[in-house]
Structures are given as structure tokens and as C-alpha cells.
Coordinates of C-alpha atoms in Angstrom, one line a residue:
X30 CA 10.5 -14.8 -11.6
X31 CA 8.3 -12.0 -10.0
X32 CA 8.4 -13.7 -6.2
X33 CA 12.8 -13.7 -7.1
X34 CA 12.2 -10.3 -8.1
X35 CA 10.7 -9.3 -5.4
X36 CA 12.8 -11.0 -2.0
X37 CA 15.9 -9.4 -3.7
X38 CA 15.0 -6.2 -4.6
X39 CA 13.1 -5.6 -0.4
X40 CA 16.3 -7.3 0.6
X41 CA 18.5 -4.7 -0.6
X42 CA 15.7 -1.8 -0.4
X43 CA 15.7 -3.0 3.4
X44 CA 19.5 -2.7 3.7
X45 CA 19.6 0.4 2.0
X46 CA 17.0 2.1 4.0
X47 CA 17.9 0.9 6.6
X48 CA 18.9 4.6 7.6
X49 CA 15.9 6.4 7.0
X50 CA 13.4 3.5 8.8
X51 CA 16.0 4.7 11.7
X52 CA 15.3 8.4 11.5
X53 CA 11.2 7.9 10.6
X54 CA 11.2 5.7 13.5
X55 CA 13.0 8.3 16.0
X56 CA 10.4 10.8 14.9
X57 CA 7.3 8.8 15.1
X58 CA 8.4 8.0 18.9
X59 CA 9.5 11.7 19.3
X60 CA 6.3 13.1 18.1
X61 CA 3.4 11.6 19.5
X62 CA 2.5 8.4 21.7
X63 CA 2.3 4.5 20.4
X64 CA 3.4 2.3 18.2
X65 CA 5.6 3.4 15.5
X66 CA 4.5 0.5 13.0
X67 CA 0.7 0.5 12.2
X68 CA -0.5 -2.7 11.3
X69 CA -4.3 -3.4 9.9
X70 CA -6.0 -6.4 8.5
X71 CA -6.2 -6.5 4.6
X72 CA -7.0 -9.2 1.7
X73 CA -4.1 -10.7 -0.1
X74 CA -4.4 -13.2 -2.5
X75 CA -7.2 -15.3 -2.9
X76 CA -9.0 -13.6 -0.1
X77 CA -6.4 -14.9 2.6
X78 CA -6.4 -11.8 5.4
X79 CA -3.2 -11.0 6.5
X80 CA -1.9 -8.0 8.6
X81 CA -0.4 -4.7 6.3
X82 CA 2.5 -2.8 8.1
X83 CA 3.1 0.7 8.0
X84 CA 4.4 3.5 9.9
X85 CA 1.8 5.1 12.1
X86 CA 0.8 8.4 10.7
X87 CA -2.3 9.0 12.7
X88 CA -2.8 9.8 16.9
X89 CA -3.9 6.6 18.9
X90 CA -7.0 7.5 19.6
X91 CA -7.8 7.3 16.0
X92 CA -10.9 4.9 14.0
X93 CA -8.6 1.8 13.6
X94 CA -10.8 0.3 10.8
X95 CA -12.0 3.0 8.8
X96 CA -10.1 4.1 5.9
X97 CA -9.0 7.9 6.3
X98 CA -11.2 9.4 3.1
X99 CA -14.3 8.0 5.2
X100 CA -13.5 9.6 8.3
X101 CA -15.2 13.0 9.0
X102 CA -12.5 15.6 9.8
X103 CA -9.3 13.4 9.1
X104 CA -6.9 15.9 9.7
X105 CA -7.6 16.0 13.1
X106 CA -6.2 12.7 13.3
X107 CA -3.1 12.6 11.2
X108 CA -0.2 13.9 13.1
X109 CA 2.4 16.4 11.7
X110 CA 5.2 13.6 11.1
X111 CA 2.3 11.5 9.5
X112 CA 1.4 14.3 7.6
X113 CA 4.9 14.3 5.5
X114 CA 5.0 10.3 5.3
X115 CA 1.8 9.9 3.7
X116 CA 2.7 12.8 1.3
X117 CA 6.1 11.0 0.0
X118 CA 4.7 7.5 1.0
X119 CA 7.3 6.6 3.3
X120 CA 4.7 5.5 5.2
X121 CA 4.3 2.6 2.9
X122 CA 7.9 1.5 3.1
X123 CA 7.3 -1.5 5.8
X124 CA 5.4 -3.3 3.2
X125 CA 8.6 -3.8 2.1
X126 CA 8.2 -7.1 4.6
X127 CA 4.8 -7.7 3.5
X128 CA 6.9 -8.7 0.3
X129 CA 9.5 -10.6 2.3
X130 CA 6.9 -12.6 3.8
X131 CA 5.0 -13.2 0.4
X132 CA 1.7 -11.2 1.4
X133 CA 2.8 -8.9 -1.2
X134 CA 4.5 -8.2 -4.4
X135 CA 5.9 -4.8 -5.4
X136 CA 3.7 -4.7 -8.3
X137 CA -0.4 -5.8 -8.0
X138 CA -3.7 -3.4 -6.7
X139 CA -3.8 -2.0 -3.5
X140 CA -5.2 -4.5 -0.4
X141 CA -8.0 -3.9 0.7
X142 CA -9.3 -3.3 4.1
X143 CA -11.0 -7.0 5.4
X144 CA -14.3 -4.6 5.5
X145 CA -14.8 -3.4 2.7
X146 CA -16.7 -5.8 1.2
X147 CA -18.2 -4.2 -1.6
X148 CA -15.0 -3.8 -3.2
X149 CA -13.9 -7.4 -2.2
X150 CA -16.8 -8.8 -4.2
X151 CA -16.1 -6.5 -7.5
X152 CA -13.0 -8.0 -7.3
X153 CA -14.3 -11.2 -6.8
X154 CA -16.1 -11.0 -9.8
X155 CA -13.4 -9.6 -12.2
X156 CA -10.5 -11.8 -10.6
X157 CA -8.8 -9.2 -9.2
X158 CA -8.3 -11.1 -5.8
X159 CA -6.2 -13.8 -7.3
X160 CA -3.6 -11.4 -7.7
X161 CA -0.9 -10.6 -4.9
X162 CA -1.4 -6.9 -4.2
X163 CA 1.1 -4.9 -4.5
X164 CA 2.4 -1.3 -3.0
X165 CA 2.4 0.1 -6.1
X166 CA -0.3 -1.0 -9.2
X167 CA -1.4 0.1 -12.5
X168 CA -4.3 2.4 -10.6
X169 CA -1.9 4.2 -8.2
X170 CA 0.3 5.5 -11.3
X171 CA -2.3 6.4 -12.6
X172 CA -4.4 8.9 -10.2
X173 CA -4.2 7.2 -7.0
X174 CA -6.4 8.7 -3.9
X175 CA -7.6 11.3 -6.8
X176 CA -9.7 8.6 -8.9
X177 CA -13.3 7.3 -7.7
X178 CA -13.1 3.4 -7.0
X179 CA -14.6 2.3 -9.9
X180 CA -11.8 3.7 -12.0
X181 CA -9.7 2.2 -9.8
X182 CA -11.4 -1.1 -10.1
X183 CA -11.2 -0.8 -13.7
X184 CA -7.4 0.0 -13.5
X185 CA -7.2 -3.3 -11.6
X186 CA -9.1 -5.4 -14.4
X187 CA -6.9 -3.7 -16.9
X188 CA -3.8 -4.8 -14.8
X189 CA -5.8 -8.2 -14.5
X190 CA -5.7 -8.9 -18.3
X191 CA -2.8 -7.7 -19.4
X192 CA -0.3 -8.4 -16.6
X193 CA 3.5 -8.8 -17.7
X194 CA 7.1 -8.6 -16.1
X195 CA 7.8 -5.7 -18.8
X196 CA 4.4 -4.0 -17.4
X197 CA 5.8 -4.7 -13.9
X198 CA 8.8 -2.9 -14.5
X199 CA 6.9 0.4 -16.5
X200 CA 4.4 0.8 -13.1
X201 CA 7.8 1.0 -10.8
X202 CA 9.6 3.3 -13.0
X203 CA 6.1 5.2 -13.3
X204 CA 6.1 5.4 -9.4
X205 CA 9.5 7.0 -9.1
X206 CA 8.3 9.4 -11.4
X207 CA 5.4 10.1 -9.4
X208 CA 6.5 9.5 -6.3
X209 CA 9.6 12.5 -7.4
X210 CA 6.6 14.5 -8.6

């Protein structure tokens, strides 16, 4: 049920936004050099690596595998377009065929980068890495970027035990509340 969920709901998130992918798109090219989508290894299910998309938010001559709160003077790298996507996470929005191709579901934790293998491994132990993840999860409704990683993790574990459609559905109507926030 939550794979059907998924393919029709980024269908028609896809058709709708269609639009906007346009004008974020036009912008990315206008404003600085490269790529417009951003695409970075990540673990998916059962540890299988697959390639996460997004819309580039930071200059090219940015640390490719380095997550941005581990990078000294991040700023410097973010451009001003990038700025305002990763503020309303429209930079997340080509996930949306991360889901179409079944690397994803709407609803799970938050990939993680191939390199961080601390995190991998506490995952590994809890059985957090048998899950899909997801753009949104039960941690980013619940602090995001402003909670350490082990309350993060513990989100996850949470989310691990007591996983349900019905809990699905409160963590997406959470994230329109917080993402309208």
C-alpha cells in the first residue's frame, strides 16, 4: 500500500510542479555555473547505495562529499538561489524520482551520505537501514538540522518500532505544517 501510495502521489506532485521545477531550474542556470540537479551517493534500503537528486544549491567548486554542517565556512559555498531552496526545501523536490524509481518512499529517515559510517552502523544495529528512507521522517518533523544525531537516531528507532500508514500520513501533514512555518 505505501509503494501505491507513493508512485501516485510523485506522479501527480511531478505533474503539478511541473511549473515551479521550470522556474527553479531557469534560476539555478541563471545564477551561477553547472548542473542544475545535484546528485550524491546515499544508503537506501538494506544498505544498497543509490544516487539522491536534488537541485544544486551550492557553487561547483564546492566539497562534493562532505555534508554542509561539516564544512568550515558553508556559506561561502551556498549560492543565493540555493540559499532560498534549502530554506523552503525545494531543493528536495527531485527526490520526488527517487520515489518513482523505488530508492525512496515519502515517509522513512533521512539517507545517509555512503561515508558516514558511523551513522550507517547505529543504524545497522537498531534496524534502521531496512527501512526505505524517506524525504520527510518522524526526526525531520520533529527538529530537523536543529537536533544532535543521536536524537535523530533515536527518532529513527522510534519510527522503526512503531511504523504505520496512519503514522505515515500524521509526519506528511506535520511537514506541511512545518514546512508553512
Amino acid at each position: 500500500m505505501k509503494r501505491f501510495f507513493d508512485l501516485v502521489f510523485s506522479f501527480i506532485l511531478l505533474i503539478l510542479l511541473l511549473p515551479l521545477f521550470i522556474v527553479i531550474m531557469v534560476l539555478i542556470k541563471c545564477t551561477s555555473k553547472g548542473q542544475v540537479i545535484f546528485t550524491q551517493k546515499r544508503i537506501g534500503a538494506d544498505k544498497k547505495e543509490f544516487n539522491i537528486y536534488k537541485f544544486r544549491t551550492m557553487y561547483t567548486d564546492a566539497p562534493k562529499d562532505t555534508p554542509t554542517h561539516l564544512l568550515e565556512n558553508p556559506e561561502k559555498y551556498i549560492t543565493p538561489v540555493g540559499k532560498i531552496l534549502r530554506k523552503t526545501s525545494l531543493d528536495e523536490l527531485p527526490q520526488l524520482l527517487n520515489i518513482i524509481k523505488g530508492d525512496m518512499s515519502f515517509v522513512g529517515p533521512r539517507p545517509a551520505l555512503y561515508s558516514q559510517y558511523d551513522l550507517i552502523e547505529l543504524r545497522d544495529k537498531y534496524g534502521v537501514n531496512k527501512l526505505k528512507p524517506g524525504i520527510t521522517g518522524w526526526a525531520q518533523v520533529n527538529g530537523r538540522n536543529s537536533i544532535p544525531w543521536s536524537k535523530r537516531i533515536e527518532y529513527d528507532i522510534w519510527y522503526v518500532n512503531n511504523y504505520s500508514l496512519l503514522l505515515d500520513l500524521k509526519i506528511l501533514l506535520k511537514t506541511l505544517r512545518v514546512l508553512f512555518k
